[in-house]
C-alpha cells in the first residue's frame, strides 16, 4: 500500500483550497476554507460534501454579551433540525484558533466552527466586518451550492428555506442504528472516519447491519470512482497526482484502485510534480504561522510568503501564497 508522510497528508488537504475571492463572486459555497486548522469540532466541510444538502452559517462577535447569551437557544434550535439534511456552522473572524477554542468551551458549543483569523472567509462571504457594531450575521448555503443571506431575526425560517430541495445521499432510514456513526461521517464527506465501522459490519452476522454497511460501501465506491475518472482524464501529471493523492487521503481505510497506488508512486518522480510538492512543503508551516497572534511571527510569515511567490513561480503553492498576501493587504 502507498504510504503517505505526514506532510503529504497535509498537502492532500490543502490541494483542494479554492480562490476565496473568485468563489465569492459567483456566490457559491466554495468559499468554505479547507485548512484543517481553521475548523473546530469538525473536519473541513467542503462544497462537494454539502452537495444536495444545506448549511446555516452564524457569524458572531465574541466580545458581545448578547451573542454569548444567545447560544443556548441557538443550540436548541439546531437540535430541532436533527435528522434533516442541514448543518449549523459557527464562524468567528479576527481571532486565533486558541482563543476561539476557549470561547467554544465556555459556551459549550458543539457545532462545527470556522476559525477565520485573517478575516479572509468573512470578506469572501461579502460581509461587513463583524464587530461590536455588527455583532452577528447569517448566511445560508443552499442545496445547489449557492450562498444566500439569511434572517438573523428568524433563524428557523432561514433554516427551513435552506432545506428546500435538500436531501441525503444515503437515506438514514435505511441504515441500522449501529452504523449511524459511519453514516454521519460518510454523509458529510469524512469517508475515512467511517471506514473501520463499515469494514467490520460487512462481515457481520447481523443481516441488517451487513446490508447497511453494503449500502454505505456502495456509495463510497461511487464517489471514489467519480474522483478517479476526473484524475484519469486530467491533461497533466500534476493534476493527476493531486487527484490520486486526494483519493488516497479521503478514502484511507478502504481498498484503493490500482491506478491510485501505482499512479502515485510513478508520478512522484515527475519533475513538475516534485517542484509543486516542494513548494507546498514550504507553504504549510507558513500557513500555520499565520494563525499566530504574535506580530513578529506574522511579519516573518508575510516575508516568507513573498519569498515563496518569487522562488516558485507557476506553482499552486505560489498562487495560494499570492492570494494570501492580497487578503492580508500586501
PDB file of C-alpha atoms in Angstrom:
ATOM      1  CA  UNK A   1       0.000   0.000   0.000  1.00  0.00           C
ATOM      2  CA  UNK A   2       1.205   3.515  -0.760  1.00  0.00           C
ATOM      3  CA  UNK A   3       2.424   5.110   2.487  1.00  0.00           C
ATOM      4  CA  UNK A   4       1.965   8.858   2.945  1.00  0.00           C
ATOM      5  CA  UNK A   5       4.236  11.028   5.060  1.00  0.00           C
ATOM      6  CA  UNK A   6       2.553  13.413   7.491  1.00  0.00           C
ATOM      7  CA  UNK A   7       3.338  16.478   5.412  1.00  0.00           C
ATOM      8  CA  UNK A   8       1.962  14.819   2.279  1.00  0.00           C
ATOM      9  CA  UNK A   9      -1.307  14.159   4.106  1.00  0.00           C
ATOM     10  CA  UNK A  10      -1.446  17.881   4.878  1.00  0.00           C
ATOM     11  CA  UNK A  11      -0.681  18.668   1.244  1.00  0.00           C
ATOM     12  CA  UNK A  12      -3.536  16.412   0.145  1.00  0.00           C
ATOM     13  CA  UNK A  13      -5.917  18.595   2.139  1.00  0.00           C
ATOM     14  CA  UNK A  14      -4.502  21.945   1.040  1.00  0.00           C
ATOM     15  CA  UNK A  15      -4.505  20.970  -2.635  1.00  0.00           C
ATOM     16  CA  UNK A  16      -8.271  21.456  -2.639  1.00  0.00           C
ATOM     17  CA  UNK A  17      -8.077  25.059  -1.401  1.00  0.00           C
ATOM     18  CA  UNK A  18     -10.106  27.396  -3.648  1.00  0.00           C
ATOM     19  CA  UNK A  19      -9.545  31.004  -4.510  1.00  0.00           C
ATOM     20  CA  UNK A  20     -11.852  32.630  -1.980  1.00  0.00           C
ATOM     21  CA  UNK A  21     -12.490  35.850  -3.847  1.00  0.00           C
ATOM     22  CA  UNK A  22     -13.385  34.131  -7.118  1.00  0.00           C
ATOM     23  CA  UNK A  23     -15.793  31.817  -5.347  1.00  0.00           C
ATOM     24  CA  UNK A  24     -17.472  34.697  -3.578  1.00  0.00           C
ATOM     25  CA  UNK A  25     -18.073  36.474  -6.868  1.00  0.00           C
ATOM     26  CA  UNK A  26     -20.147  33.602  -8.243  1.00  0.00           C
ATOM     27  CA  UNK A  27     -21.992  33.163  -4.935  1.00  0.00           C
ATOM     28  CA  UNK A  28     -21.025  29.548  -4.334  1.00  0.00           C
ATOM     29  CA  UNK A  29     -20.243  27.700  -1.133  1.00  0.00           C
ATOM     30  CA  UNK A  30     -16.715  27.067  -2.436  1.00  0.00           C
ATOM     31  CA  UNK A  31     -15.622  29.847  -0.111  1.00  0.00           C
ATOM     32  CA  UNK A  32     -15.576  27.335   2.767  1.00  0.00           C
ATOM     33  CA  UNK A  33     -11.974  27.036   3.975  1.00  0.00           C
ATOM     34  CA  UNK A  34     -10.336  23.624   3.630  1.00  0.00           C
ATOM     35  CA  UNK A  35      -7.418  24.184   6.000  1.00  0.00           C
ATOM     36  CA  UNK A  36      -7.991  21.751   8.931  1.00  0.00           C
ATOM     37  CA  UNK A  37      -6.523  24.286  11.365  1.00  0.00           C
ATOM     38  CA  UNK A  38      -9.470  26.570  10.545  1.00  0.00           C
ATOM     39  CA  UNK A  39     -12.053  24.082  11.804  1.00  0.00           C
ATOM     40  CA  UNK A  40     -13.034  23.191  15.359  1.00  0.00           C
ATOM     41  CA  UNK A  41     -15.366  20.279  16.233  1.00  0.00           C
ATOM     42  CA  UNK A  42     -15.221  19.022  12.639  1.00  0.00           C
ATOM     43  CA  UNK A  43     -13.065  18.076   9.708  1.00  0.00           C
ATOM     44  CA  UNK A  44     -13.230  20.638   6.885  1.00  0.00           C
ATOM     45  CA  UNK A  45     -16.669  20.734   5.285  1.00  0.00           C
ATOM     46  CA  UNK A  46     -16.444  21.334   1.546  1.00  0.00           C
ATOM     47  CA  UNK A  47     -18.838  22.389  -1.195  1.00  0.00           C
ATOM     48  CA  UNK A  48     -18.598  18.841  -2.518  1.00  0.00           C
ATOM     49  CA  UNK A  49     -19.502  17.455   0.904  1.00  0.00           C
ATOM     50  CA  UNK A  50     -22.566  19.706   1.091  1.00  0.00           C
ATOM     51  CA  UNK A  51     -23.765  18.925  -2.425  1.00  0.00           C
ATOM     52  CA  UNK A  52     -27.531  18.469  -2.246  1.00  0.00           C
ATOM     53  CA  UNK A  53     -27.629  19.471   1.425  1.00  0.00           C
ATOM     54  CA  UNK A  54     -27.900  22.798   3.248  1.00  0.00           C
ATOM     55  CA  UNK A  55     -25.940  24.792   5.810  1.00  0.00           C
ATOM     56  CA  UNK A  56     -26.681  27.733   8.086  1.00  0.00           C
ATOM     57  CA  UNK A  57     -23.636  29.863   8.930  1.00  0.00           C
ATOM     58  CA  UNK A  58     -23.771  32.031  12.068  1.00  0.00           C
ATOM     59  CA  UNK A  59     -21.090  34.763  12.121  1.00  0.00           C
ATOM     60  CA  UNK A  60     -20.670  36.176  15.637  1.00  0.00           C
ATOM     61  CA  UNK A  61     -18.736  38.746  17.670  1.00  0.00           C
ATOM     62  CA  UNK A  62     -17.020  37.011  20.593  1.00  0.00           C
ATOM     63  CA  UNK A  63     -16.932  40.083  22.879  1.00  0.00           C
ATOM     64  CA  UNK A  64     -20.673  40.670  22.644  1.00  0.00           C
ATOM     65  CA  UNK A  65     -22.616  39.643  25.797  1.00  0.00           C
ATOM     66  CA  UNK A  66     -25.858  39.421  23.810  1.00  0.00           C
ATOM     67  CA  UNK A  67     -24.228  36.971  21.365  1.00  0.00           C
ATOM     68  CA  UNK A  68     -22.956  34.822  24.218  1.00  0.00           C
ATOM     69  CA  UNK A  69     -26.414  34.745  25.776  1.00  0.00           C
ATOM     70  CA  UNK A  70     -27.951  33.519  22.524  1.00  0.00           C
ATOM     71  CA  UNK A  71     -26.017  30.233  22.374  1.00  0.00           C
ATOM     72  CA  UNK A  72     -28.387  28.016  24.438  1.00  0.00           C
ATOM     73  CA  UNK A  73     -31.308  28.979  22.179  1.00  0.00           C
ATOM     74  CA  UNK A  74     -29.194  28.601  19.021  1.00  0.00           C
ATOM     75  CA  UNK A  75     -28.001  25.147  20.042  1.00  0.00           C
ATOM     76  CA  UNK A  76     -31.561  24.133  20.936  1.00  0.00           C
ATOM     77  CA  UNK A  77     -32.734  25.317  17.507  1.00  0.00           C
ATOM     78  CA  UNK A  78     -30.082  23.259  15.737  1.00  0.00           C
ATOM     79  CA  UNK A  79     -31.141  20.176  17.715  1.00  0.00           C
ATOM     80  CA  UNK A  80     -34.678  20.613  16.409  1.00  0.00           C
ATOM     81  CA  UNK A  81     -33.277  20.008  12.900  1.00  0.00           C
ATOM     82  CA  UNK A  82     -31.509  16.746  13.768  1.00  0.00           C
ATOM     83  CA  UNK A  83     -32.223  14.175  11.059  1.00  0.00           C
ATOM     84  CA  UNK A  84     -32.671  16.810   8.373  1.00  0.00           C
ATOM     85  CA  UNK A  85     -30.029  17.471   5.680  1.00  0.00           C
ATOM     86  CA  UNK A  86     -28.692  20.712   7.150  1.00  0.00           C
ATOM     87  CA  UNK A  87     -25.616  21.550   9.223  1.00  0.00           C
ATOM     88  CA  UNK A  88     -25.265  24.563  11.528  1.00  0.00           C
ATOM     89  CA  UNK A  89     -21.809  26.182  11.395  1.00  0.00           C
ATOM     90  CA  UNK A  90     -20.429  28.948  13.623  1.00  0.00           C
ATOM     91  CA  UNK A  91     -17.927  31.458  12.211  1.00  0.00           C
ATOM     92  CA  UNK A  92     -15.557  33.692  14.164  1.00  0.00           C
ATOM     93  CA  UNK A  93     -13.184  36.133  12.479  1.00  0.00           C
ATOM     94  CA  UNK A  94     -10.140  38.064  13.636  1.00  0.00           C
ATOM     95  CA  UNK A  95      -9.071  35.722  16.445  1.00  0.00           C
ATOM     96  CA  UNK A  96      -6.617  32.861  16.900  1.00  0.00           C
ATOM     97  CA  UNK A  97      -7.689  29.232  16.986  1.00  0.00           C
ATOM     98  CA  UNK A  98      -6.759  29.020  20.664  1.00  0.00           C
ATOM     99  CA  UNK A  99      -8.987  31.960  21.545  1.00  0.00           C
ATOM    100  CA  UNK A 100     -11.929  30.515  19.595  1.00  0.00           C
ATOM    101  CA  UNK A 101     -11.446  27.095  21.204  1.00  0.00           C
ATOM    102  CA  UNK A 102     -11.565  28.691  24.649  1.00  0.00           C
ATOM    103  CA  UNK A 103     -14.731  30.581  23.728  1.00  0.00           C
ATOM    104  CA  UNK A 104     -16.376  27.432  22.344  1.00  0.00           C
ATOM    105  CA  UNK A 105     -15.647  25.538  25.548  1.00  0.00           C
ATOM    106  CA  UNK A 106     -17.035  28.362  27.668  1.00  0.00           C
ATOM    107  CA  UNK A 107     -20.386  28.358  25.831  1.00  0.00           C
ATOM    108  CA  UNK A 108     -20.372  24.571  25.266  1.00  0.00           C
ATOM    109  CA  UNK A 109     -20.700  24.986  21.521  1.00  0.00           C
ATOM    110  CA  UNK A 110     -20.869  21.610  19.717  1.00  0.00           C
ATOM    111  CA  UNK A 111     -21.262  22.977  16.164  1.00  0.00           C
ATOM    112  CA  UNK A 112     -18.527  22.890  13.550  1.00  0.00           C
ATOM    113  CA  UNK A 113     -16.685  26.210  13.885  1.00  0.00           C
ATOM    114  CA  UNK A 114     -14.745  28.082  11.210  1.00  0.00           C
ATOM    115  CA  UNK A 115     -11.750  29.981  12.603  1.00  0.00           C
ATOM    116  CA  UNK A 116     -11.034  32.974  10.379  1.00  0.00           C
ATOM    117  CA  UNK A 117      -8.040  34.784  11.912  1.00  0.00           C
ATOM    118  CA  UNK A 118      -7.250  36.971   8.875  1.00  0.00           C
ATOM    119  CA  UNK A 119     -10.936  37.618   8.053  1.00  0.00           C
ATOM    120  CA  UNK A 120     -10.462  36.026   4.616  1.00  0.00           C
ATOM    121  CA  UNK A 121     -13.641  33.999   4.926  1.00  0.00           C
ATOM    122  CA  UNK A 122     -15.615  36.957   6.232  1.00  0.00           C
ATOM    123  CA  UNK A 123     -14.556  39.019   3.202  1.00  0.00           C
ATOM    124  CA  UNK A 124     -15.237  36.116   0.830  1.00  0.00           C
ATOM    125  CA  UNK A 125     -18.743  35.909   2.316  1.00  0.00           C
ATOM    126  CA  UNK A 126     -19.328  39.546   1.275  1.00  0.00           C
ATOM    127  CA  UNK A 127     -19.997  40.678   4.835  1.00  0.00           C
ATOM    128  CA  UNK A 128     -19.227  43.930   6.598  1.00  0.00           C
ATOM    129  CA  UNK A 129     -16.671  43.221   9.332  1.00  0.00           C
ATOM    130  CA  UNK A 130     -18.245  41.533  12.352  1.00  0.00           C
ATOM    131  CA  UNK A 131     -17.687  43.756  15.400  1.00  0.00           C
ATOM    132  CA  UNK A 132     -19.487  45.248  18.372  1.00  0.00           C
ATOM    133  CA  UNK A 133     -21.252  47.465  15.803  1.00  0.00           C
ATOM    134  CA  UNK A 134     -22.234  44.441  13.668  1.00  0.00           C
ATOM    135  CA  UNK A 135     -22.496  41.618  16.183  1.00  0.00           C
ATOM    136  CA  UNK A 136     -23.884  38.790  14.074  1.00  0.00           C
ATOM    137  CA  UNK A 137     -24.938  37.833  10.564  1.00  0.00           C
ATOM    138  CA  UNK A 138     -26.373  34.765   8.851  1.00  0.00           C
ATOM    139  CA  UNK A 139     -25.588  33.138   5.538  1.00  0.00           C
ATOM    140  CA  UNK A 140     -27.235  30.087   4.016  1.00  0.00           C
ATOM    141  CA  UNK A 141     -25.712  27.532   1.691  1.00  0.00           C
ATOM    142  CA  UNK A 142     -28.456  26.147  -0.497  1.00  0.00           C
ATOM    143  CA  UNK A 143     -28.648  22.594  -1.890  1.00  0.00           C
ATOM    144  CA  UNK A 144     -27.437  23.874  -5.273  1.00  0.00           C
ATOM    145  CA  UNK A 145     -24.284  25.239  -3.632  1.00  0.00           C
ATOM    146  CA  UNK A 146     -25.245  28.901  -3.843  1.00  0.00           C
ATOM    147  CA  UNK A 147     -24.735  31.163  -0.832  1.00  0.00           C
ATOM    148  CA  UNK A 148     -27.649  33.339   0.207  1.00  0.00           C
ATOM    149  CA  UNK A 149     -28.384  35.806   3.005  1.00  0.00           C
ATOM    150  CA  UNK A 150     -30.336  34.547   5.998  1.00  0.00           C
ATOM    151  CA  UNK A 151     -32.503  36.403   8.504  1.00  0.00           C
ATOM    152  CA  UNK A 152     -30.912  36.562  11.955  1.00  0.00           C
ATOM    153  CA  UNK A 153     -34.304  37.649  13.356  1.00  0.00           C
ATOM    154  CA  UNK A 154     -35.864  34.355  12.243  1.00  0.00           C
ATOM    155  CA  UNK A 155     -33.282  31.577  12.093  1.00  0.00           C
ATOM    156  CA  UNK A 156     -35.869  28.806  11.992  1.00  0.00           C
ATOM    157  CA  UNK A 157     -37.450  30.249   8.859  1.00  0.00           C
ATOM    158  CA  UNK A 158     -33.986  30.710   7.369  1.00  0.00           C
ATOM    159  CA  UNK A 159     -33.071  27.079   8.035  1.00  0.00           C
ATOM    160  CA  UNK A 160     -36.409  25.907   6.651  1.00  0.00           C
ATOM    161  CA  UNK A 161     -35.857  27.896   3.456  1.00  0.00           C
ATOM    162  CA  UNK A 162     -32.350  26.463   3.053  1.00  0.00           C
ATOM    163  CA  UNK A 163     -33.796  22.954   3.283  1.00  0.00           C
ATOM    164  CA  UNK A 164     -35.961  23.437   0.199  1.00  0.00           C
ATOM    165  CA  UNK A 165     -34.818  20.740  -2.212  1.00  0.00           C
ATOM    166  CA  UNK A 166     -32.204  19.316   0.192  1.00  0.00           C
ATOM    167  CA  UNK A 167     -31.772  15.570   0.513  1.00  0.00           C
ATOM    168  CA  UNK A 168     -29.397  12.957   1.902  1.00  0.00           C
ATOM    169  CA  UNK A 169     -27.046  10.987  -0.319  1.00  0.00           C
ATOM    170  CA  UNK A 170     -27.879   7.834   1.615  1.00  0.00           C
ATOM    171  CA  UNK A 171     -31.310   7.633   3.245  1.00  0.00           C
ATOM    172  CA  UNK A 172     -30.684   7.323   7.020  1.00  0.00           C
ATOM    173  CA  UNK A 173     -33.934   5.389   7.456  1.00  0.00           C
ATOM    174  CA  UNK A 174     -32.268   2.527   5.567  1.00  0.00           C
ATOM    175  CA  UNK A 175     -29.268   2.384   7.903  1.00  0.00           C
ATOM    176  CA  UNK A 176     -29.259   0.261  11.055  1.00  0.00           C
ATOM    177  CA  UNK A 177     -28.622   2.113  14.357  1.00  0.00           C
ATOM    178  CA  UNK A 178     -25.172   0.612  14.842  1.00  0.00           C
ATOM    179  CA  UNK A 179     -23.993   2.062  11.509  1.00  0.00           C
ATOM    180  CA  UNK A 180     -25.299   5.590  12.099  1.00  0.00           C
ATOM    181  CA  UNK A 181     -21.908   6.965  13.242  1.00  0.00           C
ATOM    182  CA  UNK A 182     -20.380   5.726   9.968  1.00  0.00           C
ATOM    183  CA  UNK A 183     -23.327   7.127   8.004  1.00  0.00           C
ATOM    184  CA  UNK A 184     -22.862  10.534   9.651  1.00  0.00           C
ATOM    185  CA  UNK A 185     -19.162  10.589   8.776  1.00  0.00           C
ATOM    186  CA  UNK A 186     -19.643   9.426   5.198  1.00  0.00           C
ATOM    187  CA  UNK A 187     -22.639  11.671   4.513  1.00  0.00           C
ATOM    188  CA  UNK A 188     -20.589  14.751   5.369  1.00  0.00           C
ATOM    189  CA  UNK A 189     -17.510  13.688   3.452  1.00  0.00           C
ATOM    190  CA  UNK A 190     -15.416  12.092   6.204  1.00  0.00           C
ATOM    191  CA  UNK A 191     -15.157   8.818   4.309  1.00  0.00           C
ATOM    192  CA  UNK A 192     -12.064   7.665   6.199  1.00  0.00           C
ATOM    193  CA  UNK A 193     -13.850   8.257   9.513  1.00  0.00           C
ATOM    194  CA  UNK A 194     -16.488   5.648   8.657  1.00  0.00           C
ATOM    195  CA  UNK A 195     -14.174   3.054   7.106  1.00  0.00           C
ATOM    196  CA  UNK A 196     -13.494   0.802  10.112  1.00  0.00           C
ATOM    197  CA  UNK A 197     -17.157   0.519  11.103  1.00  0.00           C
ATOM    198  CA  UNK A 198     -18.201  -0.226   7.518  1.00  0.00           C
ATOM    199  CA  UNK A 199     -15.458  -2.847   7.065  1.00  0.00           C
ATOM    200  CA  UNK A 200     -16.352  -4.570  10.319  1.00  0.00           C
ATOM    201  CA  UNK A 201     -20.064  -4.727   9.557  1.00  0.00           C
ATOM    202  CA  UNK A 202     -19.586  -6.004   6.007  1.00  0.00           C
ATOM    203  CA  UNK A 203     -18.643  -9.268   7.759  1.00  0.00           C
ATOM    204  CA  UNK A 204     -21.380  -9.034  10.399  1.00  0.00           C
ATOM    205  CA  UNK A 205     -23.748 -11.938  11.041  1.00  0.00           C
ATOM    206  CA  UNK A 206     -26.480  -9.365  11.559  1.00  0.00           C
ATOM    207  CA  UNK A 207     -28.183  -9.133   8.157  1.00  0.00           C
ATOM    208  CA  UNK A 208     -29.473  -5.590   8.729  1.00  0.00           C
ATOM    209  CA  UNK A 209     -26.027  -4.348   9.755  1.00  0.00           C
ATOM    210  CA  UNK A 210     -24.393  -6.088   6.800  1.00  0.00           C
ATOM    211  CA  UNK A 211     -26.937  -4.616   4.373  1.00  0.00           C
ATOM    212  CA  UNK A 212     -26.414  -1.128   5.838  1.00  0.00           C
ATOM    213  CA  UNK A 213     -22.656  -1.476   5.531  1.00  0.00           C
ATOM    214  CA  UNK A 214     -23.055  -2.607   1.925  1.00  0.00           C
ATOM    215  CA  UNK A 215     -25.162   0.485   1.141  1.00  0.00           C
ATOM    216  CA  UNK A 216     -22.542   2.757   2.600  1.00  0.00           C
ATOM    217  CA  UNK A 217     -19.727   0.919   0.829  1.00  0.00           C
ATOM    218  CA  UNK A 218     -21.546   1.218  -2.486  1.00  0.00           C
ATOM    219  CA  UNK A 219     -21.903   4.977  -2.018  1.00  0.00           C
ATOM    220  CA  UNK A 220     -18.238   5.324  -1.055  1.00  0.00           C
ATOM    221  CA  UNK A 221     -17.202   3.317  -4.131  1.00  0.00           C
ATOM    222  CA  UNK A 222     -19.304   5.541  -6.400  1.00  0.00           C
ATOM    223  CA  UNK A 223     -17.707   8.700  -5.003  1.00  0.00           C
ATOM    224  CA  UNK A 224     -14.239   7.215  -5.345  1.00  0.00           C
ATOM    225  CA  UNK A 225     -14.894   6.293  -8.968  1.00  0.00           C
ATOM    226  CA  UNK A 226     -16.136   9.814  -9.717  1.00  0.00           C
ATOM    227  CA  UNK A 227     -12.886  11.294  -8.421  1.00  0.00           C
ATOM    228  CA  UNK A 228     -10.818   8.656 -10.208  1.00  0.00           C
ATOM    229  CA  UNK A 229     -12.482   9.441 -13.531  1.00  0.00           C
ATOM    230  CA  UNK A 230     -11.573  13.106 -13.086  1.00  0.00           C
ATOM    231  CA  UNK A 231      -7.977  12.198 -12.325  1.00  0.00           C
ATOM    232  CA  UNK A 232      -7.624   9.819 -15.248  1.00  0.00           C
ATOM    233  CA  UNK A 233      -8.981  12.477 -17.575  1.00  0.00           C
ATOM    234  CA  UNK A 234      -6.561  15.165 -16.411  1.00  0.00           C
ATOM    235  CA  UNK A 235      -4.318  16.642 -19.091  1.00  0.00           C
ATOM    236  CA  UNK A 236      -1.159  16.961 -16.992  1.00  0.00           C
ATOM    237  CA  UNK A 237       0.680  14.847 -14.437  1.00  0.00           C
ATOM    238  CA  UNK A 238       0.358  17.340 -11.595  1.00  0.00           C
ATOM    239  CA  UNK A 239      -3.439  17.371 -11.866  1.00  0.00           C
ATOM    240  CA  UNK A 240      -3.471  13.577 -11.918  1.00  0.00           C
ATOM    241  CA  UNK A 241      -1.177  13.413  -8.922  1.00  0.00           C
ATOM    242  CA  UNK A 242      -3.354  15.846  -6.946  1.00  0.00           C
ATOM    243  CA  UNK A 243      -6.449  13.768  -7.590  1.00  0.00           C
ATOM    244  CA  UNK A 244      -4.773  10.478  -6.709  1.00  0.00           C
ATOM    245  CA  UNK A 245      -3.364  11.970  -3.522  1.00  0.00           C
ATOM    246  CA  UNK A 246      -6.761  13.324  -2.520  1.00  0.00           C
ATOM    247  CA  UNK A 247      -8.333   9.918  -3.123  1.00  0.00           C
ATOM    248  CA  UNK A 248      -5.678   8.156  -1.030  1.00  0.00           C
ATOM    249  CA  UNK A 249      -6.310  10.576   1.833  1.00  0.00           C
ATOM    250  CA  UNK A 250     -10.093  10.887   1.709  1.00  0.00           C
ATOM    251  CA  UNK A 251     -10.657   7.143   1.283  1.00  0.00           C
ATOM    252  CA  UNK A 252      -7.991   5.949   3.691  1.00  0.00           C
ATOM    253  CA  UNK A 253      -9.114   2.625   5.171  1.00  0.00           C
ATOM    254  CA  UNK A 254     -10.825   1.373   2.002  1.00  0.00           C
ATOM    255  CA  UNK A 255      -9.372  -0.702  -0.829  1.00  0.00           C
ATOM    256  CA  UNK A 256      -7.943   1.835  -3.262  1.00  0.00           C
ATOM    257  CA  UNK A 257      -7.928   1.324  -7.047  1.00  0.00           C
ATOM    258  CA  UNK A 258      -4.634   0.160  -8.529  1.00  0.00           C
ATOM    259  CA  UNK A 259      -4.454   3.342 -10.628  1.00  0.00           C
ATOM    260  CA  UNK A 260      -4.175   5.354  -7.426  1.00  0.00           C
ATOM    261  CA  UNK A 261      -1.473   3.375  -5.628  1.00  0.00           C
ATOM    262  CA  UNK A 262       0.685   2.770  -8.703  1.00  0.00           C
ATOM    263  CA  UNK A 263      -0.023   6.224 -10.147  1.00  0.00           C
ATOM    264  CA  UNK A 264       1.180   7.995  -7.016  1.00  0.00           C
ATOM    265  CA  UNK A 265       4.437   6.056  -6.986  1.00  0.00           C
ATOM    266  CA  UNK A 266       5.125   6.708 -10.664  1.00  0.00           C
ATOM    267  CA  UNK A 267       4.094  10.366 -10.762  1.00  0.00           C
ATOM    268  CA  UNK A 268       6.127  11.226  -7.660  1.00  0.00           C
ATOM    269  CA  UNK A 269       9.244  11.066  -9.862  1.00  0.00           C
ATOM    270  CA  UNK A 270       7.904  13.572 -12.368  1.00  0.00           C
ATOM    271  CA  UNK A 271       9.975  16.830 -12.190  1.00  0.00           C
ATOM    272  CA  UNK A 272       6.905  19.069 -12.362  1.00  0.00           C
ATOM    273  CA  UNK A 273       5.242  17.150  -9.545  1.00  0.00           C
ATOM    274  CA  UNK A 274       8.399  17.369  -7.447  1.00  0.00           C
ATOM    275  CA  UNK A 275       8.517  21.147  -7.899  1.00  0.00           C
ATOM    276  CA  UNK A 276       4.872  21.544  -6.906  1.00  0.00           C
ATOM    277  CA  UNK A 277       5.274  19.360  -3.812  1.00  0.00           C
ATOM    278  CA  UNK A 278       8.439  21.140  -2.737  1.00  0.00           C
ATOM    279  CA  UNK A 279       6.620  24.472  -2.906  1.00  0.00           C
ATOM    280  CA  UNK A 280       3.709  23.153  -0.847  1.00  0.00           C
ATOM    281  CA  UNK A 281       6.146  21.778   1.714  1.00  0.00           C
ATOM    282  CA  UNK A 282       7.366  25.364   2.190  1.00  0.00           C
ATOM    283  CA  UNK A 283       3.833  26.792   2.327  1.00  0.00           C
ATOM    284  CA  UNK A 284       2.417  24.558   5.064  1.00  0.00           C
ATOM    285  CA  UNK A 285       4.479  25.919   8.003  1.00  0.00           C
ATOM    286  CA  UNK A 286       3.915  29.478   6.751  1.00  0.00           C
ATOM    287  CA  UNK A 287       0.141  28.988   6.889  1.00  0.00           C
ATOM    288  CA  UNK A 288       0.496  27.656  10.416  1.00  0.00           C
ATOM    289  CA  UNK A 289       2.411  30.801  11.391  1.00  0.00           C
ATOM    290  CA  UNK A 290      -0.447  32.937  10.049  1.00  0.00           C
ATOM    291  CA  UNK A 291      -2.612  31.554  12.878  1.00  0.00           C
ATOM    292  CA  UNK A 292      -0.338  33.234  15.443  1.00  0.00           C
ATOM    293  CA  UNK A 293      -1.312  36.375  17.339  1.00  0.00           C
ATOM    294  CA  UNK A 294       2.379  37.316  17.680  1.00  0.00           C
ATOM    295  CA  UNK A 295       3.186  40.284  15.436  1.00  0.00           C
ATOM    296  CA  UNK A 296       6.788  39.254  14.804  1.00  0.00           C
ATOM    297  CA  UNK A 297       5.691  35.750  13.801  1.00  0.00           C
ATOM    298  CA  UNK A 298       3.098  37.212  11.427  1.00  0.00           C
ATOM    299  CA  UNK A 299       5.663  39.596   9.949  1.00  0.00           C
ATOM    300  CA  UNK A 300       8.004  36.681   9.320  1.00  0.00           C
ATOM    301  CA  UNK A 301       5.193  34.661   7.721  1.00  0.00           C
ATOM    302  CA  UNK A 302       4.410  37.502   5.306  1.00  0.00           C
ATOM    303  CA  UNK A 303       8.082  37.780   4.372  1.00  0.00           C
ATOM    304  CA  UNK A 304       8.248  34.025   3.696  1.00  0.00           C
ATOM    305  CA  UNK A 305       5.104  34.188   1.571  1.00  0.00           C
ATOM    306  CA  UNK A 306       6.715  36.829  -0.618  1.00  0.00           C
ATOM    307  CA  UNK A 307       9.856  34.710  -0.943  1.00  0.00           C
ATOM    308  CA  UNK A 308       7.783  31.689  -1.944  1.00  0.00           C
ATOM    309  CA  UNK A 309       5.989  33.666  -4.657  1.00  0.00           C
ATOM    310  CA  UNK A 310       9.329  34.744  -6.111  1.00  0.00           C
ATOM    311  CA  UNK A 311      11.136  31.405  -5.783  1.00  0.00           C
ATOM    312  CA  UNK A 312       8.399  29.053  -7.004  1.00  0.00           C
ATOM    313  CA  UNK A 313       6.583  30.856  -9.854  1.00  0.00           C
ATOM    314  CA  UNK A 314       3.920  28.846 -11.634  1.00  0.00           C
ATOM    315  CA  UNK A 315       3.223  26.507  -8.725  1.00  0.00           C
ATOM    316  CA  UNK A 316      -0.130  26.150  -6.999  1.00  0.00           C
ATOM    317  CA  UNK A 317       1.543  26.996  -3.694  1.00  0.00           C
ATOM    318  CA  UNK A 318       2.891  30.268  -5.077  1.00  0.00           C
ATOM    319  CA  UNK A 319      -0.576  31.156  -6.369  1.00  0.00           C
ATOM    320  CA  UNK A 320      -2.086  30.458  -2.967  1.00  0.00           C
ATOM    321  CA  UNK A 321       0.685  32.449  -1.292  1.00  0.00           C
ATOM    322  CA  UNK A 322      -0.098  35.401  -3.592  1.00  0.00           C
ATOM    323  CA  UNK A 323      -3.795  35.134  -2.728  1.00  0.00           C
ATOM    324  CA  UNK A 324      -2.951  35.112   0.975  1.00  0.00           C
ATOM    325  CA  UNK A 325      -0.787  38.212   0.575  1.00  0.00           C
ATOM    326  CA  UNK A 326      -3.629  40.005  -1.190  1.00  0.00           C
ATOM    327  CA  UNK A 327      -6.029  39.059   1.594  1.00  0.00           C
ATOM    328  CA  UNK A 328      -3.515  40.424   4.103  1.00  0.00           C
ATOM    329  CA  UNK A 329      -3.284  43.695   2.186  1.00  0.00           C
ATOM    330  CA  UNK A 330       0.255  43.084   0.945  1.00  0.00           C
TER     331      UNK A 330
END
